Coordinates of C-alpha atoms and ligand atoms in Angstrom, one line a residue:
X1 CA -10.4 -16.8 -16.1
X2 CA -12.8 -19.5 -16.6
X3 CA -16.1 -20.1 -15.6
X4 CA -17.7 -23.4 -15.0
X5 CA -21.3 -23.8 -14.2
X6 CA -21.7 -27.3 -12.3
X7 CA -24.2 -29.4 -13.9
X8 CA -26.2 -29.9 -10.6
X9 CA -26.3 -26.5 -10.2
X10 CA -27.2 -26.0 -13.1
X11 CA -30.0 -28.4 -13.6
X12 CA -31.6 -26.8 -9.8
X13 CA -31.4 -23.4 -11.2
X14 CA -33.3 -24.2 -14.6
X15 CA -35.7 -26.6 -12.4
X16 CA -36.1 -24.4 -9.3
X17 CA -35.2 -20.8 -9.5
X18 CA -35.9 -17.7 -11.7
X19 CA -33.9 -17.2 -14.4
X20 CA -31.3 -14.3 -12.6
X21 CA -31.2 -16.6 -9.7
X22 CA -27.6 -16.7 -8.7
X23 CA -26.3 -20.2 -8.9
X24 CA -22.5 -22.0 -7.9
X25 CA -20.1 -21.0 -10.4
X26 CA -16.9 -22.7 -10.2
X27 CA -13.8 -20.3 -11.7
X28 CA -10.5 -21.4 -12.6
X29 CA -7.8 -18.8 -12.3
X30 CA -4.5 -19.1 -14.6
X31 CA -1.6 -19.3 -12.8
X32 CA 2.1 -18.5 -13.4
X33 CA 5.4 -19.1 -11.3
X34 CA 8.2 -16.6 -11.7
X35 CA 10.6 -19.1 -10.5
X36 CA 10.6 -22.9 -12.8
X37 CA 8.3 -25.7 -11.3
X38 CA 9.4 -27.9 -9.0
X39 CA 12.1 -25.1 -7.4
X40 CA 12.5 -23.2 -4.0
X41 CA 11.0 -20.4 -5.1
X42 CA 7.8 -22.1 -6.6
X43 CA 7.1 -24.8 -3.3
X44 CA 4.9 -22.9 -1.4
X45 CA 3.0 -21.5 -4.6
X46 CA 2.4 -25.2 -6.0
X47 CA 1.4 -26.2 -2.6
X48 CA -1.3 -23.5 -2.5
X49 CA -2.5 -24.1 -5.8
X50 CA -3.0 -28.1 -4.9
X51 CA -4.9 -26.7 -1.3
X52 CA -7.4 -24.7 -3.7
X53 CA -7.7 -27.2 -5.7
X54 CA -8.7 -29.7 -3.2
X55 CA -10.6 -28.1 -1.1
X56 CA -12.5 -25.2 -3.2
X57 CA -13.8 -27.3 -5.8
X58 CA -17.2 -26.1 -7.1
X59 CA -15.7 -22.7 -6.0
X60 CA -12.4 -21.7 -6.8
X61 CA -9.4 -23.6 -8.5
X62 CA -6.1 -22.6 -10.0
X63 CA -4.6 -24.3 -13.6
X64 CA -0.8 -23.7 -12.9
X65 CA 0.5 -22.9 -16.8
X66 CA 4.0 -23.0 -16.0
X67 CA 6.9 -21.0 -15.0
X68 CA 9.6 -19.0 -16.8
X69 CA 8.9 -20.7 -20.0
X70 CA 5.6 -19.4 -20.1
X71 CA 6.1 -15.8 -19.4
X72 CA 9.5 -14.8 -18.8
X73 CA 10.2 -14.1 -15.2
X74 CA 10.8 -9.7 -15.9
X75 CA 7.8 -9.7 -17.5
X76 CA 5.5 -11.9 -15.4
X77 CA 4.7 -8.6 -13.3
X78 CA 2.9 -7.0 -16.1
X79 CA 1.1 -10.2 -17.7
X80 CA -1.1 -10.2 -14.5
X81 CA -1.3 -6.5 -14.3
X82 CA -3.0 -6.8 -17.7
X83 CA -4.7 -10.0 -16.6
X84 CA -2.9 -12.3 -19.5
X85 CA -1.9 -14.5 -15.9
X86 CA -4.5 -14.2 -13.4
X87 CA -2.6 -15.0 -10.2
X88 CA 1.6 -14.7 -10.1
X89 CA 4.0 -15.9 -7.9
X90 CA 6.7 -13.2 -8.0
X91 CA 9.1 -11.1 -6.0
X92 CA 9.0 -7.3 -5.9
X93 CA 12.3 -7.4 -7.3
X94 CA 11.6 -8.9 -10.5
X95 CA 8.5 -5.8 -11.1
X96 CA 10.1 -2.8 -9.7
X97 CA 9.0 -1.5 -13.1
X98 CA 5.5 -1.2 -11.5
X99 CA 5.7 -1.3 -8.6
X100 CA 9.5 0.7 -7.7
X101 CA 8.9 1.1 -3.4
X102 CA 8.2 -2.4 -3.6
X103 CA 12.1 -2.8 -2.9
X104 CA 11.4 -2.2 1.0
X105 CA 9.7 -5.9 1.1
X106 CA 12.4 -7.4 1.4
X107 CA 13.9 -5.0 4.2
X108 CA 11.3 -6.3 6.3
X109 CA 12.3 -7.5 9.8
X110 CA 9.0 -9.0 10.8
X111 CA 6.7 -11.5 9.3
X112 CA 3.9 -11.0 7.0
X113 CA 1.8 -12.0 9.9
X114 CA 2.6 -9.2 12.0
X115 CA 2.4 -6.6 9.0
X116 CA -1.3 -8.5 9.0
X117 CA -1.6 -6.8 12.4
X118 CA -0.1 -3.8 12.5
X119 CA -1.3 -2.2 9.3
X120 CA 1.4 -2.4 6.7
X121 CA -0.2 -5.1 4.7
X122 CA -2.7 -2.6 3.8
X123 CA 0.1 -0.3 2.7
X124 CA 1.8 -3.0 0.8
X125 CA -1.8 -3.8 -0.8
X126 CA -2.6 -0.5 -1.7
X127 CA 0.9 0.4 -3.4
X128 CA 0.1 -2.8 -5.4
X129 CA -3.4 -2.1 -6.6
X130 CA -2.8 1.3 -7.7
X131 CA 0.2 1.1 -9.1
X132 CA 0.3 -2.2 -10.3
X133 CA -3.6 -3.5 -10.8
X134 CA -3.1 -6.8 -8.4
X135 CA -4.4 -8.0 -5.0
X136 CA -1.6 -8.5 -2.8
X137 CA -2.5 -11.7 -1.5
X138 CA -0.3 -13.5 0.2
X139 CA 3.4 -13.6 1.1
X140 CA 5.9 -16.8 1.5
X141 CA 10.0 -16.3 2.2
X142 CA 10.0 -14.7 5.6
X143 CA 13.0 -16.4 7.6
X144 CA 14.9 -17.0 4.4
X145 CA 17.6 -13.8 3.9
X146 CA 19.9 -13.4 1.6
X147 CA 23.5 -14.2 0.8
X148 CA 26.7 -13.5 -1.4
X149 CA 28.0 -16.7 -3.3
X150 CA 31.3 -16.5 -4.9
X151 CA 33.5 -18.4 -7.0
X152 CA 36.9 -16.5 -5.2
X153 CA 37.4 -15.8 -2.1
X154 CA 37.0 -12.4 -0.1
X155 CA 38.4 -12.0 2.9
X156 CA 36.8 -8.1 3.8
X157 CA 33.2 -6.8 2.7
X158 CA 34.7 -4.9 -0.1
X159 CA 33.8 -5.9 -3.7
X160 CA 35.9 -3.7 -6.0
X161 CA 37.1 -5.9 -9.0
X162 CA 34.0 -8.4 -8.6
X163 CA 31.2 -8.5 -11.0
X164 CA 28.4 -9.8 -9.4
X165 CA 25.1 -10.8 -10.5
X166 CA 22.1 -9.1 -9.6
X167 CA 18.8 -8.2 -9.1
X168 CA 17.1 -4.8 -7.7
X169 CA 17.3 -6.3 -3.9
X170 CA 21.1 -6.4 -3.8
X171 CA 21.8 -3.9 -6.2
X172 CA 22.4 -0.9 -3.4
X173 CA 24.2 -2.4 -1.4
X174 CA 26.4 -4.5 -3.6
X175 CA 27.5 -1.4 -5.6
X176 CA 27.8 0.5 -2.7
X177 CA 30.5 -2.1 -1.8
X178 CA 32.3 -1.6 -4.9
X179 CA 31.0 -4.8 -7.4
X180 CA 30.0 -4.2 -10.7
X181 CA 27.0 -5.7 -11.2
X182 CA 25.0 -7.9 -14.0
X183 CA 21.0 -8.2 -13.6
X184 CA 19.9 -11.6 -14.8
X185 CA 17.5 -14.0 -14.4
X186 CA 18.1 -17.1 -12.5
X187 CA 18.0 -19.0 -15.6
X188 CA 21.1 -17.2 -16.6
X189 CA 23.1 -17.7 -13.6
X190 CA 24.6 -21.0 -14.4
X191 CA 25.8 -20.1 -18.0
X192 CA 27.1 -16.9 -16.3
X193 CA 29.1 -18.6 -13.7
X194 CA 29.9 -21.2 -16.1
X195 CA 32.0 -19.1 -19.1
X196 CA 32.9 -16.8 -16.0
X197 CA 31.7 -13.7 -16.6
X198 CA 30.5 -13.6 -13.4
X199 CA 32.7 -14.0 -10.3
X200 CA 29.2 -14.2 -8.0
X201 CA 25.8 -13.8 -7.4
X202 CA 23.0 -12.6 -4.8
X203 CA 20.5 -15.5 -3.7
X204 CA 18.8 -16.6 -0.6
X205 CA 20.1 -19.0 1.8
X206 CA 17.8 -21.6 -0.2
X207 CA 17.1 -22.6 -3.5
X208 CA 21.0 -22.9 -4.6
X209 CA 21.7 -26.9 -5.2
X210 CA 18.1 -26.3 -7.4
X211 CA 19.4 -25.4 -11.1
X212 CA 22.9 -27.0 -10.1
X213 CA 24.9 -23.8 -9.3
X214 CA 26.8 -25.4 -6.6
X215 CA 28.9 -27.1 -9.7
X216 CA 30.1 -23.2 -9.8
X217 CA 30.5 -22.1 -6.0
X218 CA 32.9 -22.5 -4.0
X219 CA 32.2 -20.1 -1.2
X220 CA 28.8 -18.2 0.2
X221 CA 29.3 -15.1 2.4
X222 CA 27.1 -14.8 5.9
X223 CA 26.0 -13.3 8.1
X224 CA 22.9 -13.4 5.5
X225 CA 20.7 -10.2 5.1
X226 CA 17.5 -9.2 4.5
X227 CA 14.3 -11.2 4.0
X228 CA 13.0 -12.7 0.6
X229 CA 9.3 -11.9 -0.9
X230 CA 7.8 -14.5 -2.8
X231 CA 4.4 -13.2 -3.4
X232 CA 1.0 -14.6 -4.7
X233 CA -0.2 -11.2 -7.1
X234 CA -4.0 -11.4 -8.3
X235 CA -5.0 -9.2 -11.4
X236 CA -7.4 -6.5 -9.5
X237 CA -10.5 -6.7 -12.1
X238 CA -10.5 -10.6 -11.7
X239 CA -10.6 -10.1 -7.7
X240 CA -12.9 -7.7 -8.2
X241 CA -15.1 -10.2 -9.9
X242 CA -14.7 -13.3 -7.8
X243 CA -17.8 -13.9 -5.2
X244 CA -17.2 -13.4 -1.4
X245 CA -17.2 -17.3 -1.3
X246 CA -14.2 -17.2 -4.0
X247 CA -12.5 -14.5 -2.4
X248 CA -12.6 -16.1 1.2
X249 CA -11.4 -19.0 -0.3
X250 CA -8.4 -17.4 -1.5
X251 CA -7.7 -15.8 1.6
X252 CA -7.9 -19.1 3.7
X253 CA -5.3 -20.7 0.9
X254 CA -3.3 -17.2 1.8
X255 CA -3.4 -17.6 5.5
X256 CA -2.5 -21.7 5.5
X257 CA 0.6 -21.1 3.3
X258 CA 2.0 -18.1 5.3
X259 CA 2.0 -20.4 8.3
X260 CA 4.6 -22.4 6.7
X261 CA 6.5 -19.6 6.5
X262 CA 8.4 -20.0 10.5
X263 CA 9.4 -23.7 8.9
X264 CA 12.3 -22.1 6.6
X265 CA 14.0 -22.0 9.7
X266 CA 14.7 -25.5 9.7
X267 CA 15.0 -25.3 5.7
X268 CA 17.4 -22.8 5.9
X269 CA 19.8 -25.5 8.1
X270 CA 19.4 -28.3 6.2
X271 CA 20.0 -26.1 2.6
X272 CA 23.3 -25.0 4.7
X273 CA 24.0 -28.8 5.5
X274 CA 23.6 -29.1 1.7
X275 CA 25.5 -26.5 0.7
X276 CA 28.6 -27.6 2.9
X277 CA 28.0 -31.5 1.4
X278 CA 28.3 -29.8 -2.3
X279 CA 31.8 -28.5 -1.2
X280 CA 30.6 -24.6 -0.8
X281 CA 32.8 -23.4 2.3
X282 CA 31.9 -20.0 4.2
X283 CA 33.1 -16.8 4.4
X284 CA 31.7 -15.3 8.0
X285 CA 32.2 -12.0 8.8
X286 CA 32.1 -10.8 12.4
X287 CA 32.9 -7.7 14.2
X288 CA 33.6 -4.6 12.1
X289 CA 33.4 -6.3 9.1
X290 CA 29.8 -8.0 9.9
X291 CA 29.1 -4.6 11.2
X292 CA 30.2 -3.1 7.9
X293 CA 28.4 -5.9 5.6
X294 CA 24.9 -5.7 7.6
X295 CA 24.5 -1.8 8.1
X296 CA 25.3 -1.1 4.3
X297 CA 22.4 -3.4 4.0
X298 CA 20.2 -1.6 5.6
X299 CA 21.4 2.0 5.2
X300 CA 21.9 1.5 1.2
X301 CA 18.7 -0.4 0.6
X302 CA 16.1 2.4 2.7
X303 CA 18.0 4.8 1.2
X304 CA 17.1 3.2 -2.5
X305 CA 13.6 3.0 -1.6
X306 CA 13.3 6.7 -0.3
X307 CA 15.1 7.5 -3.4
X308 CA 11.9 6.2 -4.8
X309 CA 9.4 8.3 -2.5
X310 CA 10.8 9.3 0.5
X311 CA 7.5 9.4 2.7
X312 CA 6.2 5.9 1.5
X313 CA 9.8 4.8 2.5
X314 CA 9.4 6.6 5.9
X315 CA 5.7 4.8 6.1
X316 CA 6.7 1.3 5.3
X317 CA 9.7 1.5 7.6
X318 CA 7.9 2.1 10.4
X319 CA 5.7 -0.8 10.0
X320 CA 8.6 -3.3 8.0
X321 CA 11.6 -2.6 11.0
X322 CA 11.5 -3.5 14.2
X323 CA 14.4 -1.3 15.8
Ligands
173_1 O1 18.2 -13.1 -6.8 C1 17.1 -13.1 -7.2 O2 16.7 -13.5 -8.3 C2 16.0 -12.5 -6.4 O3 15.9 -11.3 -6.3 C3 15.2 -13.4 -5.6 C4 14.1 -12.9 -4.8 C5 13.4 -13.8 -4.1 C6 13.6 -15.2 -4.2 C7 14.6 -15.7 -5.0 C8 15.4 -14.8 -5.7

C-alpha cells in the first residue's frame, strides 16, 4: 500500500492546521487478477479498478500489477492473506487451502445481492476474515454456471474412462460420475487438450474462445450447473487501515460492479452463439439424464462442503439455496 499526501493538502495542513491535524491521504492499493488481463474472468475486476480510479482520486486508487504472471493463480489466495497483493480478484476454488467451506459459493442459487439481504454475506465475510485475513468485498459471476467441454462425445452423464480437468468446484461431482480428474490452471488447459492428456475440462458458460480452447473442443455438455465466484479479496490489516472515506469508496466500486452482474445473461447467449460459430456442438441432457447430471451437482458438491464442517454447510445452505 502506498500513501500519497496531495500537495494541496499538504501545503493547508502545514499553513493551517496543527501538526496531528488529519489531512487527505490518497492510498493506492496493489492489485492482482487470478485470471490473465484482458479475459472473462478479469472484465469486471479491470472495470472496477478504472471506476476507483476515476472517481476516488485524492482518496482511493488501485495499480493493477498483473495477473497469473505475477503471482501464480494457486497462490494468489495467500499473497493477499499475507498482504504481498493488497486486493485479489479470485475464485474460492483456487484458495480452498484457506478458506476450504468456501466451495459452497459457487452452489449458490441466488445473487450476491440477495445474500446482501438476507444475511449470508456476513457469513461468507466472516469465514473469510478469520480464516483467510481478507475483506470479502465484492462478488462478480452470478448468472454464469458451469459446463463440461469435451473433445469426444458422451451420450449419458457417466464419465468412466474420461480424464477431465479440474478444479475444487467440479471435482465432487465429476468423480462422483466416474472421470479421473487433473487440477490445473487455466493456463495449462490448452497444452493439456493439445498433447491430449486430457479428454475435457470444467469451465463456465464464458470465457472459452479467450485463450483459444475452442481449437480443442468439439462439444460442451448443458444443462450448465452451478454458479461461478469471481471475488474482489482485500488483505484485512490494509482494510483495517483505510479511512471511512476509503472504505466507502470501495464499497460504492463493490455495489456498481455487482450490478453488472444480471448482464451475463445476455453474455452468456452471445458466448453460446460464439461457441456454436467456433464449431463446438452440444450435448443436452434432458429427462433422467438431466435429472441425473444436475442432482449429482448438487447432492455431491453440499456433501463436499459438509465434509468440510457440516454446520457451516447446513448455515450457508440455508442462505445460498433457494428450494
Ligand atoms: O475452472 C476453473 O478454473 C474454475 O474453477 C473457475 C472458477 C471461476 C471462474 C472461472 C474458472
Amino acid at each position: 500500500m502506498k500513501i500519497k499526501t496531495t500537495l494541496t493538502a499538504a501545503l493547508l495542513a502545514a499553513t493551517t492546521c496543527a501538526a496531528n491535524a488529519a489531512w487527505a491521504e490518497e492510498v493506492t492499493l496493489r492489485g492482482v487478477s487470478a485470471f490473465a488481463l484482458g479475459t472473462t474472468f478479469s472484465r469486471d475486476f479491470e472495470a472496477f479498478v478504472n471506476w476507483i480510479n476515476d472517481t476516488g482520486e485524492g482518496i482511493v486508487q488501485i495499480d493493477l500489477i498483473g495477473g497469473p504472471e505475477a503471482v501464480p493463480p494457486f497462490e494468489l489466495g495467500n499473497a493477499v492473506q499475507s498482504g504481498v497483493v493488497d486486493i485479489a480478484n479470485n475464485t474460492s476454488a483456487f484458495y480452498t487451502n484457506l478458506v476450504p467451506a468456501g466451495d459452497a459459493l459457487h452452489l449458490a442459487q441466488n445473487s450476491i445481492q440477495d445474500q446482501r439481504a438476507n444475511g449470508c454475506f456476513e457469513v461468507v465475510d466472516r469465514i473469510h476474515q478469520d480464516q483467510m485475513n481478507v475483506k470479502f468485498l465484492a462478488r462478480t459471476g452470478d448468472n454464469m454456471p458451469f459446463h463440461l467441454y469435451l473433445t469426444k462425445p458422451i451420450d449419458t452423464p457417466d464419465l468412466t474412462g474420461l480424464t477431465i480437468r479440474t478444479t475444487p468446484v467440479y471435482r465432487a461431482m465429476f468423480s462422483k460420475l466416474g472421470a479421473t480428474l487433473v487440477r490445473t490452471a487455466p493456463g495449462e488447459v490448452y497444452s493439456a487438450l493439445e498433447n491430449g492428456s486430457i479428454d475435457g475440462y470444467g469451465w463456465p458458460s464464458q470465457g472459452v474462445l479467450d485463450l483459444g480452447w475452442h481449437e480443442q473442443t468439439k462439444y460442451r455438455v448443458d444443462p450448465g450447473f452451478y454458479q461461478v465466484d469471481v471475488n474482489f479479496l482485500v488483505n484485512l490489516d490494509v482494510w483495517n487501515d483505510l479511512d471511512d472515506a476509503q472504505r466507502a469508496k470501495l464499497e460504492e466500486g463493490a455495489a456498481w460492479i455487482e450490478a453488472q452482474n444480471a448482464e451475463n445473461i445476455a453474455r452468456n447467449e452471445a458466448e453460446f452463439a460464439a461457441q456454436a460459430d467456433a464449431g463446438i456442438e452440444t450435448i443436452t441432457f434432458d429427462g433422467d439424464a438431466g435429472q441425473t447430471w444436475l442432482a449429482t451437482a448438487q447432492a455431491e458438491g453440499w456433501a463436499a462442503v459438509a465434509e468440510v464442517d457440516a454446520a457451516l454447510a447446513e448455515e450457508l445452505k440455508s442462505c445460498l439455496t433457494t428450494d
